[in-house]
Tab-separated table of C-alpha atoms and ligand atoms in Angstrom:
chain	number	residue	atom	x	y	z
A	1486	MET	CA	98.720	-7.067	-25.120
A	1487	THR	CA	96.228	-4.498	-23.800
A	1488	ALA	CA	92.936	-3.994	-25.551
A	1489	GLY	CA	90.067	-1.626	-24.974
A	1490	VAL	CA	88.202	1.252	-26.521
A	1491	SER	CA	89.653	3.884	-28.848
A	1492	ASP	CA	86.580	6.009	-29.589
A	1493	ILE	CA	82.850	6.311	-28.794
A	1494	GLY	CA	79.949	7.220	-31.070
A	1495	ILE	CA	76.623	8.151	-29.496
A	1496	TYR	CA	73.239	8.692	-31.094
A	1497	VAL	CA	69.948	9.825	-29.592
A	1498	PRO	CA	66.693	10.447	-31.478
A	1499	ASN	CA	65.819	13.963	-32.510
A	1500	TYR	CA	62.705	14.308	-30.296
A	1501	TYR	CA	62.055	14.550	-26.592
A	1502	LEU	CA	59.128	14.906	-24.228
A	1503	PRO	CA	59.704	17.031	-21.102
A	1504	HIS	CA	58.689	15.293	-17.866
A	1505	GLU	CA	56.764	18.432	-17.065
A	1506	GLU	CA	54.366	17.647	-19.952
A	1507	LEU	CA	54.056	13.991	-18.915
A	1508	ALA	CA	53.374	14.944	-15.290
A	1509	LYS	CA	50.638	17.418	-16.332
A	1510	ALA	CA	48.916	14.871	-18.565
A	1511	ARG	CA	49.099	12.062	-15.989
A	1512	GLY	CA	48.066	14.273	-13.047
A	1513	ILE	CA	51.289	13.569	-11.130
A	1514	PRO	CA	53.287	16.268	-9.293
A	1515	VAL	CA	56.304	17.071	-11.479
A	1516	GLU	CA	58.535	16.855	-8.371
A	1517	LYS	CA	58.008	13.090	-8.401
A	1518	TYR	CA	59.819	12.986	-11.743
A	1519	HIS	CA	62.340	15.810	-11.230
A	1520	ILE	CA	63.257	14.945	-7.628
A	1521	GLY	CA	61.837	11.440	-7.036
A	1522	LEU	CA	63.316	9.925	-10.237
A	1523	GLY	CA	65.754	12.764	-11.071
A	1524	ASN	CA	64.787	12.958	-14.767
A	1525	TYR	CA	63.856	16.031	-16.838
A	1526	ASN	CA	63.335	14.940	-20.444
A	1527	MET	CA	62.931	11.632	-22.224
A	1528	ALA	CA	63.972	10.749	-25.763
A	1529	ILE	CA	61.093	9.799	-28.051
A	1530	ILE	CA	61.901	7.759	-31.115
A	1531	PRO	CA	59.904	8.549	-34.275
A	1532	ASN	CA	58.646	5.591	-36.299
A	1533	TRP	CA	61.159	6.171	-39.108
A	1534	GLU	CA	63.918	5.132	-36.696
A	1535	ASP	CA	64.572	1.817	-34.925
A	1536	ALA	CA	67.348	-0.156	-33.225
A	1537	VAL	CA	69.063	-0.602	-36.609
A	1538	THR	CA	69.142	3.057	-37.653
A	1539	MET	CA	70.285	4.232	-34.215
A	1540	ALA	CA	73.063	1.613	-34.213
A	1541	ALA	CA	74.226	2.553	-37.714
A	1542	ASN	CA	74.035	6.290	-36.944
A	1543	ALA	CA	76.252	5.805	-33.870
A	1544	ALA	CA	78.774	3.489	-35.577
A	1545	LEU	CA	79.107	5.658	-38.708
A	1546	GLN	CA	80.631	8.351	-36.478
A	1547	LEU	CA	83.461	5.937	-35.610
A	1548	LEU	CA	84.253	5.095	-39.238
A	1549	GLU	CA	84.173	8.707	-40.398
A	1550	ARG	CA	86.103	10.270	-37.525
A	1551	ASN	CA	88.833	7.633	-37.549
A	1552	ASN	CA	89.078	7.310	-41.363
A	1553	ILE	CA	88.433	3.581	-41.093
A	1554	ASP	CA	87.883	1.567	-44.238
A	1555	PRO	CA	84.788	-0.554	-43.395
A	1556	ASP	CA	86.724	-3.661	-44.538
A	1557	GLU	CA	89.052	-3.227	-41.563
A	1558	ILE	CA	86.223	-4.128	-39.160
A	1559	ARG	CA	86.597	-7.813	-38.280
A	1560	GLN	CA	84.003	-8.129	-35.534
A	1561	LEU	CA	80.656	-6.338	-35.327
A	1562	VAL	CA	78.602	-7.070	-32.232
A	1563	VAL	CA	75.227	-5.481	-31.619
A	1564	SER	CA	73.654	-5.775	-28.232
A	1565	THR	CA	69.966	-5.023	-27.958
A	1566	GLU	CA	66.693	-6.022	-26.325
A	1567	SER	CA	64.824	-4.108	-29.073
A	1568	GLY	CA	65.672	-6.483	-31.938
A	1569	VAL	CA	63.736	-6.222	-35.205
A	1570	ASP	CA	63.655	-9.894	-36.209
A	1571	HIS	CA	63.684	-13.252	-34.423
A	1572	SER	CA	66.414	-14.621	-36.719
A	1573	LYS	CA	68.229	-11.883	-38.604
A	1574	PRO	CA	70.510	-9.932	-36.276
A	1575	VAL	CA	70.542	-6.148	-36.106
A	1576	ALA	CA	74.305	-6.538	-36.749
A	1577	SER	CA	73.650	-7.777	-40.315
A	1578	PHE	CA	71.479	-4.759	-41.158
A	1579	VAL	CA	74.196	-2.488	-39.750
A	1580	GLN	CA	76.896	-4.333	-41.696
A	1581	GLY	CA	74.951	-3.617	-44.894
A	1582	LEU	CA	74.308	0.047	-44.121
A	1583	LEU	CA	77.966	0.681	-43.249
A	1584	ASN	CA	79.350	-1.402	-46.160
A	1585	ILE	CA	81.383	-3.586	-43.830
A	1586	GLY	CA	83.116	-6.423	-45.726
A	1587	THR	CA	82.495	-10.143	-45.591
A	1588	ARG	CA	85.517	-11.092	-43.427
A	1589	CYS	CA	83.720	-9.833	-40.370
A	1590	ARG	CA	82.114	-11.840	-37.570
A	1591	THR	CA	78.673	-10.275	-37.022
A	1592	TYR	CA	76.228	-11.215	-34.321
A	1593	GLU	CA	73.558	-9.954	-31.962
A	1594	ILE	CA	73.745	-10.510	-28.240
A	1595	LYS	CA	71.102	-10.251	-25.540
A	1596	HIS	CA	70.995	-10.106	-21.812
A	1597	ALA	CA	68.668	-7.160	-21.046
A	1598	CYS	CA	70.734	-4.045	-20.206
A	1599	TYR	CA	73.838	-6.128	-19.401
A	1600	GLY	CA	74.170	-7.478	-22.977
A	1601	GLY	CA	76.301	-4.532	-24.163
A	1602	THR	CA	78.897	-5.187	-21.517
A	1603	ALA	CA	78.950	-8.913	-22.300
A	1604	GLY	CA	79.613	-7.996	-25.962
A	1605	LEU	CA	82.286	-5.466	-25.067
A	1606	ILE	CA	84.186	-7.813	-22.752
A	1607	ASP	CA	83.976	-10.604	-25.357
A	1608	SER	CA	85.347	-8.309	-28.066
A	1609	ILE	CA	88.153	-6.981	-25.902
A	1610	GLU	CA	89.203	-10.522	-25.027
A	1611	TRP	CA	89.019	-11.688	-28.671
A	1612	ILE	CA	90.966	-8.710	-29.979
A	1613	SER	CA	93.646	-8.926	-27.302
A	1614	ARG	CA	94.408	-12.504	-28.429
A	1615	HIS	CA	95.069	-11.439	-32.032
A	1616	THR	CA	98.538	-10.017	-31.555
A	1617	LYS	CA	99.522	-10.655	-35.192
A	1618	PHE	CA	96.635	-9.062	-37.124
A	1619	LYS	CA	95.592	-6.326	-34.668
A	1620	PRO	CA	91.963	-6.391	-35.871
A	1621	LYS	CA	89.399	-3.686	-35.168
A	1622	GLY	CA	85.970	-4.404	-33.756
A	1623	ILE	CA	82.824	-2.384	-33.191
A	1624	VAL	CA	80.455	-3.106	-30.324
A	1625	ILE	CA	77.081	-1.337	-30.441
A	1626	MET	CA	74.430	-1.025	-27.769
A	1627	THR	CA	71.087	0.104	-29.208
A	1628	ASP	CA	67.709	0.164	-27.495
A	1629	ILE	CA	64.269	1.649	-27.185
A	1630	ALA	CA	62.931	1.667	-23.622
A	1631	LYS	CA	59.132	1.678	-23.937
A	1632	TYR	CA	56.732	0.928	-21.090
A	1633	GLY	CA	52.935	0.805	-21.121
A	1634	PHE	CA	50.984	4.080	-21.216
A	1635	GLY	CA	50.253	5.277	-17.687
A	1636	THR	CA	52.479	2.650	-16.005
A	1637	LEU	CA	55.037	3.437	-13.299
A	1638	GLY	CA	57.859	2.811	-15.759
A	1639	GLU	CA	56.498	5.300	-18.321
A	1640	ALA	CA	58.534	8.179	-16.914
A	1641	THR	CA	61.764	6.163	-17.283
A	1642	GLN	CA	61.466	5.656	-21.065
A	1643	GLY	CA	64.223	6.613	-23.483
A	1644	ALA	CA	66.045	5.555	-26.652
A	1645	GLY	CA	69.566	5.714	-27.990
A	1646	ALA	CA	72.666	3.886	-29.174
A	1647	VAL	CA	76.336	3.878	-28.286
A	1648	ALA	CA	79.082	2.428	-30.509
A	1649	LEU	CA	82.545	1.548	-29.214
A	1650	LEU	CA	85.652	1.055	-31.358
A	1651	VAL	CA	87.648	-1.837	-29.867
A	1652	GLU	CA	91.360	-2.160	-30.643
A	1653	THR	CA	94.683	-3.261	-29.213
A	1654	ASN	CA	96.668	-0.380	-27.682
A	1655	PRO	CA	93.437	1.628	-27.380
A	1656	ARG	CA	93.489	5.424	-27.391
A	1657	LEU	CA	90.724	6.041	-24.823
A	1658	PHE	CA	90.738	3.308	-22.167
A	1659	SER	CA	91.813	-0.260	-21.560
A	1660	VAL	CA	90.234	-3.014	-19.491
A	1661	ASP	CA	91.978	-5.912	-17.756
A	1662	THR	CA	88.991	-8.224	-18.059
A	1663	LEU	CA	90.460	-10.920	-15.774
A	1664	LEU	CA	89.800	-8.659	-12.800
A	1665	ASN	CA	86.087	-8.136	-13.532
A	1666	GLY	CA	83.603	-8.824	-10.749
A	1667	ILE	CA	80.621	-10.867	-11.937
A	1668	PHE	CA	77.149	-11.650	-10.604
A	1669	SER	CA	74.254	-13.501	-12.229
A	1670	LYS	CA	71.089	-15.193	-10.969
A	1671	ASN	CA	67.787	-16.375	-12.427
A	1672	VAL	CA	65.134	-13.825	-11.298
A	1673	PHE	CA	61.918	-12.332	-12.700
A	1674	ASP	CA	62.344	-8.603	-12.069
A	1675	PHE	CA	61.790	-7.238	-15.593
A	1676	TRP	CA	61.069	-9.298	-18.706
A	1677	ARG	CA	59.318	-9.072	-22.064
A	1678	PRO	CA	57.774	-12.340	-23.264
A	1679	THR	CA	58.002	-12.939	-27.014
A	1680	GLY	CA	55.311	-10.906	-28.780
A	1681	HIS	CA	54.820	-8.363	-25.985
A	1682	ARG	CA	55.243	-4.721	-27.039
A	1683	VAL	CA	56.274	-3.590	-23.563
A	1684	PRO	CA	57.950	-5.301	-20.594
A	1685	ILE	CA	56.387	-6.743	-17.461
A	1686	VAL	CA	58.055	-5.189	-14.440
A	1687	ASP	CA	58.152	-5.891	-10.734
A	1688	GLY	CA	59.493	-2.379	-10.051
A	1689	GLN	CA	60.525	-2.448	-6.390
A	1690	TYR	CA	61.833	-6.024	-6.700
A	1691	SER	CA	63.923	-4.946	-9.721
A	1692	ILE	CA	65.629	-2.354	-7.509
A	1693	GLU	CA	66.328	-5.049	-4.886
A	1694	CYS	CA	67.806	-7.364	-7.544
A	1695	TYR	CA	69.950	-4.517	-8.898
A	1696	LEU	CA	71.384	-3.793	-5.431
A	1697	MET	CA	71.946	-7.499	-4.705
A	1698	ALA	CA	73.862	-7.810	-8.010
A	1699	LEU	CA	75.894	-4.682	-7.213
A	1700	GLU	CA	76.921	-6.137	-3.878
A	1701	GLY	CA	77.880	-9.482	-5.463
A	1702	ALA	CA	79.857	-7.959	-8.350
A	1703	VAL	CA	81.652	-5.435	-6.131
A	1704	SER	CA	82.751	-8.054	-3.597
A	1705	HIS	CA	84.016	-10.297	-6.438
A	1706	PHE	CA	85.902	-7.375	-8.025
A	1707	ARG	CA	87.358	-6.336	-4.686
A	1708	SER	CA	88.657	-9.826	-3.975
A	1709	ASN	CA	90.130	-10.118	-7.523
A	1710	LEU	CA	92.067	-6.935	-6.817
A	1711	GLY	CA	93.142	-8.152	-3.383
A	1712	LEU	CA	91.609	-5.096	-1.685
A	1713	LYS	CA	90.009	-4.947	1.733
A	1714	GLU	CA	86.564	-3.457	2.428
A	1715	GLY	CA	86.871	0.328	2.388
A	1716	GLU	CA	89.803	0.438	-0.053
A	1717	LEU	CA	87.885	0.172	-3.330
A	1718	LEU	CA	85.958	3.459	-3.236
A	1719	GLU	CA	89.157	5.277	-2.370
A	1720	SER	CA	90.983	3.712	-5.342
A	1721	LEU	CA	88.442	4.909	-7.952
A	1722	ASP	CA	88.270	8.430	-9.404
A	1723	TYR	CA	84.789	8.083	-10.944
A	1724	LEU	CA	81.923	5.582	-10.768
A	1725	ILE	CA	79.280	4.883	-13.372
A	1726	TYR	CA	76.241	2.783	-12.464
A	1727	HIS	CA	73.604	1.398	-14.790
A	1728	MET	CA	71.017	4.175	-14.837
A	1729	PRO	CA	67.405	3.270	-15.666
A	1730	TYR	CA	66.676	6.697	-14.125
A	1731	THR	CA	68.918	9.192	-12.359
A	1732	LYS	CA	67.908	8.378	-8.765
A	1733	MET	CA	69.042	4.766	-9.249
A	1734	ALA	CA	72.659	5.983	-9.398
A	1735	LYS	CA	72.097	7.549	-5.953
A	1736	LYS	CA	70.573	4.381	-4.540
A	1737	ALA	CA	73.434	2.332	-6.001
A	1738	HIS	CA	76.135	4.636	-4.693
A	1739	ARG	CA	74.579	4.760	-1.231
A	1740	HIS	CA	74.619	0.949	-1.182
A	1741	PHE	CA	78.220	0.912	-2.448
A	1742	VAL	CA	79.249	3.162	0.464
A	1743	GLU	CA	77.321	0.963	2.930
A	1744	ILE	CA	79.082	-2.211	1.766
A	1745	GLU	CA	82.477	-0.500	1.644
A	1746	HIS	CA	82.118	1.066	5.100
A	1747	LYS	CA	80.113	-1.444	7.157
A	1748	ASP	CA	82.091	-0.371	10.231
A	1749	LEU	CA	80.787	3.241	10.137
A	1750	ASP	CA	77.539	4.494	11.682
A	1751	PRO	CA	74.823	5.929	9.355
A	1752	GLU	CA	76.064	9.531	9.820
A	1753	GLY	CA	79.623	8.551	8.900
A	1754	GLN	CA	78.366	6.661	5.841
A	1755	GLU	CA	76.174	9.603	4.805
A	1756	GLU	CA	79.128	11.972	4.953
A	1757	ILE	CA	81.221	9.747	2.659
A	1758	PHE	CA	78.221	9.234	0.378
A	1759	GLU	CA	77.537	12.983	-0.062
A	1760	GLU	CA	81.135	13.869	-0.765
A	1761	SER	CA	81.971	10.986	-3.091
A	1762	PHE	CA	78.651	11.171	-4.990
A	1763	LYS	CA	79.259	14.809	-5.921
A	1764	LYS	CA	82.824	14.209	-7.028
A	1765	LYS	CA	82.762	10.702	-8.519
A	1766	VAL	CA	79.186	9.977	-9.700
A	1767	ALA	CA	77.373	13.260	-10.478
A	1768	PRO	CA	79.564	14.152	-13.519
A	1769	GLY	CA	78.052	11.172	-15.373
A	1770	LEU	CA	74.357	11.994	-14.950
A	1771	LYS	CA	73.673	14.349	-17.862
A	1772	GLY	CA	72.660	11.635	-20.342
A	1773	VAL	CA	70.108	9.872	-18.151
A	1774	GLN	CA	68.559	13.167	-17.017
A	1775	GLU	CA	68.021	14.274	-20.630
A	1776	VAL	CA	67.470	10.990	-22.481
A	1777	GLY	CA	66.168	8.453	-19.940
A	1778	ASN	CA	66.897	4.733	-19.960
A	1779	ILE	CA	68.663	3.473	-23.077
A	1780	TYR	CA	69.022	-0.038	-21.592
A	1781	THR	CA	72.244	-1.594	-23.015
A	1782	GLY	CA	73.923	1.752	-23.709
A	1783	SER	CA	73.073	3.329	-20.347
A	1784	VAL	CA	76.473	2.992	-18.639
A	1785	TYR	CA	78.308	4.030	-21.800
A	1786	MET	CA	76.137	7.150	-22.149
A	1787	GLY	CA	77.242	7.818	-18.544
A	1788	LEU	CA	80.849	7.580	-19.703
A	1789	VAL	CA	80.219	10.038	-22.557
A	1790	SER	CA	78.596	12.399	-20.027
A	1791	ILE	CA	81.667	12.267	-17.766
A	1792	LEU	CA	84.016	12.825	-20.694
A	1793	GLU	CA	82.115	15.890	-21.924
A	1794	LYS	CA	81.834	17.364	-18.432
A	1795	GLU	CA	85.302	16.633	-17.057
A	1796	ARG	CA	87.281	16.620	-20.332
A	1797	GLU	CA	91.089	16.354	-19.812
A	1798	LYS	CA	90.560	15.915	-16.050
A	1799	VAL	CA	89.678	12.292	-16.840
A	1800	GLU	CA	93.136	11.548	-18.298
A	1801	ASN	CA	94.908	8.638	-16.577
A	1802	LYS	CA	92.000	8.243	-14.155
A	1803	LYS	CA	90.344	5.043	-12.979
A	1804	ILE	CA	86.633	4.687	-13.683
A	1805	GLY	CA	84.647	1.907	-12.014
A	1806	LEU	CA	81.707	0.813	-14.136
A	1807	PHE	CA	78.734	-1.253	-12.955
A	1808	SER	CA	76.598	-2.783	-15.662
A	1809	TYR	CA	73.287	-4.436	-14.665
A	1810	GLY	CA	70.747	-6.286	-16.760
A	1811	SER	CA	67.473	-7.661	-15.474
A	1812	GLY	CA	66.970	-11.361	-15.397
A	1813	CYS	CA	69.738	-10.899	-14.069
A	1814	GLY	CA	73.408	-10.416	-14.993
A	1815	ALA	CA	75.939	-7.850	-13.843
A	1816	GLU	CA	79.600	-6.955	-14.072
A	1817	PHE	CA	81.774	-4.438	-12.259
A	1818	PHE	CA	84.970	-3.479	-14.066
A	1819	LEU	CA	87.668	-0.892	-14.314
A	1820	CYS	CA	88.258	1.451	-17.256
A	1821	GLN	CA	91.843	2.671	-17.120
A	1822	MET	CA	91.737	5.964	-18.985
A	1823	ASN	CA	94.659	7.075	-21.153
A	1824	SER	CA	96.336	10.436	-21.586
A	1825	GLY	CA	96.018	12.572	-24.724
A	1826	ILE	CA	92.251	12.093	-25.078
A	1827	GLY	CA	91.371	15.754	-25.782
A	1828	ASP	CA	90.589	15.254	-29.495
A	1829	ILE	CA	88.378	12.241	-28.808
A	1830	VAL	CA	86.395	14.199	-26.215
A	1831	LYS	CA	85.949	17.167	-28.580
A	1832	SER	CA	84.556	14.957	-31.319
A	1833	LEU	CA	81.831	13.318	-29.151
A	1834	ARG	CA	79.333	16.183	-29.760
A	1835	PHE	CA	76.777	14.704	-27.382
A	1836	GLN	CA	75.712	18.051	-25.916
A	1837	GLU	CA	75.342	19.412	-29.468
A	1838	GLN	CA	72.977	16.525	-30.282
A	1839	LEU	CA	70.949	17.164	-27.138
A	1840	ASP	CA	70.717	20.883	-27.948
A	1841	SER	CA	69.533	20.224	-31.505
A	1842	ARG	CA	66.570	18.030	-30.462
A	1843	LYS	CA	62.959	19.092	-30.943
A	1844	LYS	CA	60.421	19.155	-28.142
A	1845	ILE	CA	57.139	17.318	-28.780
A	1846	THR	CA	53.775	17.485	-27.043
A	1847	PHE	CA	52.143	14.747	-24.972
A	1848	GLU	CA	49.605	14.193	-27.788
A	1849	GLN	CA	52.371	13.753	-30.371
A	1850	TYR	CA	54.086	11.256	-28.059
A	1851	ILE	CA	50.888	9.203	-27.741
A	1852	GLN	CA	50.406	9.263	-31.515
A	1853	LEU	CA	53.975	8.105	-32.211
A	1854	TYR	CA	53.959	5.336	-29.600
A	1855	SER	CA	50.503	4.024	-30.580
A	1856	LYS	CA	51.664	3.080	-34.070
A	1857	SER	CA	53.584	-0.119	-34.702
A	1858	GLY	CA	56.518	-0.392	-37.124
A	1859	GLU	CA	54.472	-2.635	-39.436
A	1860	GLU	CA	52.073	0.192	-40.209
A	1861	ILE	CA	54.542	2.653	-41.691
A	1862	LEU	CA	55.609	3.235	-45.265
A	1863	TYR	CA	57.575	6.278	-46.358
A	1864	TYR	CA	58.695	7.192	-49.871
A	1865	PRO	CA	62.438	7.886	-50.238
A	1866	GLU	CA	61.679	11.523	-51.197
A	1867	GLU	CA	59.740	12.031	-47.956
A	1868	THR	CA	62.545	10.660	-45.779
A	1869	LYS	CA	64.988	13.382	-46.820
A	1870	GLY	CA	63.263	15.666	-44.324
A	1871	PHE	CA	63.944	13.189	-41.488
A	1872	LYS	CA	67.705	13.316	-41.960
A	1873	ASN	CA	70.254	15.728	-40.497
A	1874	LYS	CA	73.938	15.692	-39.626
A	1875	PHE	CA	73.380	13.064	-36.920
A	1876	THR	CA	70.459	11.115	-38.418
A	1877	ARG	CA	72.040	9.599	-41.521
A	1878	PHE	CA	69.954	6.437	-41.856
A	1879	VAL	CA	66.183	6.049	-41.589
A	1880	PHE	CA	63.689	3.180	-41.774
A	1881	THR	CA	61.110	3.465	-44.552
A	1882	GLY	CA	58.862	0.415	-43.977
A	1883	PHE	CA	58.596	-3.129	-45.352
A	1884	LYS	CA	58.819	-4.502	-48.905
A	1885	GLU	CA	58.064	-8.230	-49.280
A	1886	HIS	CA	58.513	-8.609	-45.494
A	1887	LYS	CA	61.997	-7.084	-45.723
A	1888	ARG	CA	62.856	-3.996	-43.691
A	1889	GLN	CA	63.934	-1.105	-45.895
A	1890	TYR	CA	66.445	1.598	-44.956
A	1891	VAL	CA	67.839	4.624	-46.780
B	3308	HMG	P1	57.231	4.215	-8.309
B	3308	HMG	O1	56.160	3.330	-7.824
B	3308	HMG	O2	56.885	5.437	-9.046
B	3308	HMG	O3	58.191	4.534	-7.092
B	3308	HMG	O4	58.176	3.365	-9.234
B	3308	HMG	P2	57.960	5.414	-5.814
B	3308	HMG	O5	56.527	5.660	-5.534
B	3308	HMG	O6	58.779	4.706	-4.793
B	3308	HMG	O7	58.567	6.830	-6.207
B	3308	HMG	C1	59.854	6.971	-6.702
B	3308	HMG	C2	60.582	8.018	-5.862
B	3308	HMG	O8	59.922	9.276	-6.007
B	3308	HMG	C3	60.594	7.732	-4.351
B	3308	HMG	O9	61.858	8.143	-3.867
B	3308	HMG	C4	59.512	8.658	-3.808
B	3308	HMG	O10	59.699	9.029	-2.453
B	3308	HMG	C5	59.689	9.855	-4.721
B	3308	HMG	P3	62.889	7.060	-3.270
B	3308	HMG	O11	62.205	6.379	-2.151
B	3308	HMG	O12	63.125	6.048	-4.410
B	3308	HMG	O13	64.075	7.828	-2.909
B	3308	HMG	N1	58.523	10.744	-4.811
B	3308	HMG	C6	58.595	12.081	-4.758
B	3308	HMG	N2	59.635	12.923	-4.616
B	3308	HMG	C7	59.369	14.270	-4.602
B	3308	HMG	N3	58.109	14.779	-4.723
B	3308	HMG	C8	57.036	13.974	-4.876
B	3308	HMG	C9	57.247	12.563	-4.882
B	3308	HMG	N4	56.434	11.479	-5.009
B	3308	HMG	C10	57.232	10.376	-4.946
B	3308	HMG	N5	55.817	14.494	-5.008
B	3308	HMG	C11	60.100	2.508	-10.288
B	3308	HMG	C12	59.536	3.626	-9.451
B	3308	HMG	C13	61.563	2.757	-10.568
B	3308	HMG	C14	59.948	1.173	-9.565
B	3308	HMG	C15	59.272	2.467	-11.611
B	3308	HMG	O14	59.526	3.638	-12.327
B	3308	HMG	C16	59.622	1.294	-12.485
B	3308	HMG	O15	59.032	0.229	-12.362
B	3308	HMG	N6	60.590	1.466	-13.436
B	3308	HMG	C17	61.032	0.435	-14.333
B	3308	HMG	C18	61.957	-0.583	-13.678
B	3308	HMG	C19	63.264	0.013	-13.226
B	3308	HMG	O16	63.721	1.025	-13.714
B	3308	HMG	N7	63.951	-0.684	-12.287
B	3308	HMG	C20	65.242	-0.261	-11.809
B	3308	HMG	C21	66.179	-1.421	-11.487
B	3308	HMG	S1	66.131	-2.733	-12.708
B	3308	HMG	C22	67.077	-2.133	-14.050
B	3308	HMG	O17	67.728	-1.139	-13.920
B	3308	HMG	C23	67.016	-2.878	-15.342
B	3308	HMG	C24	66.289	-2.165	-16.478
B	3308	HMG	O18	67.095	-1.148	-17.012
B	3308	HMG	C25	65.866	-3.170	-17.546
B	3308	HMG	C26	66.945	-4.015	-18.234
B	3308	HMG	O19	67.889	-4.518	-17.628
B	3308	HMG	O20	66.749	-4.274	-19.431
B	3308	HMG	C27	65.008	-1.513	-16.003
């Protein structure tokens, strides 16, 4: 029985800071951000939103669009490295907000940016075993990428959530998980010790680890498929790489071409790189350029970007997806797209969300990111102004140490 994804919900916060503003304030040439990193705007999350509200806002789209009774959801997995509690999972808060019934397995999963893929593959495998009941599952990736003020990572910040509806006989794409190429290794490239507000990063080393993991996962995937070097790139119509910033997709694809075509000289490799990047990778860059790093959801925001750009052209195509998480864990797998996906693509409304966002100033960004969640308290009346057609749930502060949402 095939299983995979039937629909995608995506949510990004309503505010963004242009890299132009950040560059001016930090005294850095804007070209470093626009050309060096390839990013233009970064999502800024206001303090009435968090990993829970973004997750619920993304998943609600799936229930509403597909007329799903919340009781039909039998597995709710939330992947995040921006959790709100050491014990209580984000999934339980989301279950409450979406009125999902009690016969549902809910849990939170973590492995840096790779956690979302681990959750997705787990759900697909679980659902494909249940041939009798044909249960539905939701897998959510929700994260806030915050780095220290003035650090090298600051320009790669972002926030957002992606929710995937997992079913048997999926409408959008299926995955044969037995073919997946896997790589994992214990490294310190990016980590956030308990209690730290922002991560500790060995930036250049993290890029090396990413490329090492890509090479390992690709060679595993290639051998599972029984392909020779050079045949994999040819067999894929699109490629999505984990994108902490846009340029990383270029670095990853260049490395992919190098390991696929070891026999060619640098000019020959460059030619294949240029042509295949434009056709197979560039259609998926919109999200990262406009939102930044959303950690667990990054690759899936890339998929939404491809779907909105290419629309019906994606039908029946093969998309290779490389998910990387620091620490590190990675997986390369194939999304086999279905036909008849036009209605799903129309209902994504990602570009509409991006267009409706409000620009903020550098000073407003500093103010928002200097405050911690513990310091806020909003009255329900006040929060009405924070909501819109995409922002349906907001965080209002704590009561008796319990997080409150409306
Ligand atoms: P940096 O020190 O700013 O890097 O840090 P740089 O000085 O090498 O500059 C970046 C690029 O801008 C270079 O191009 C420069 O030449 C160029 P490249 O050599 O890369 O092609 N540049 C310019 N271009 C045009 N005009 C100019 C100019 N100046 C410079 N004037 C780094 C960059 C990514 C390391 C930093 O931002 C960082 O530490 N980021 C956070 C970590 C990260 O994103 N790592 C990526 C791999 S690990 C990963 O993806 C996992 C992650 O998502 C976490 C998770 O799993 O949870 C992060």
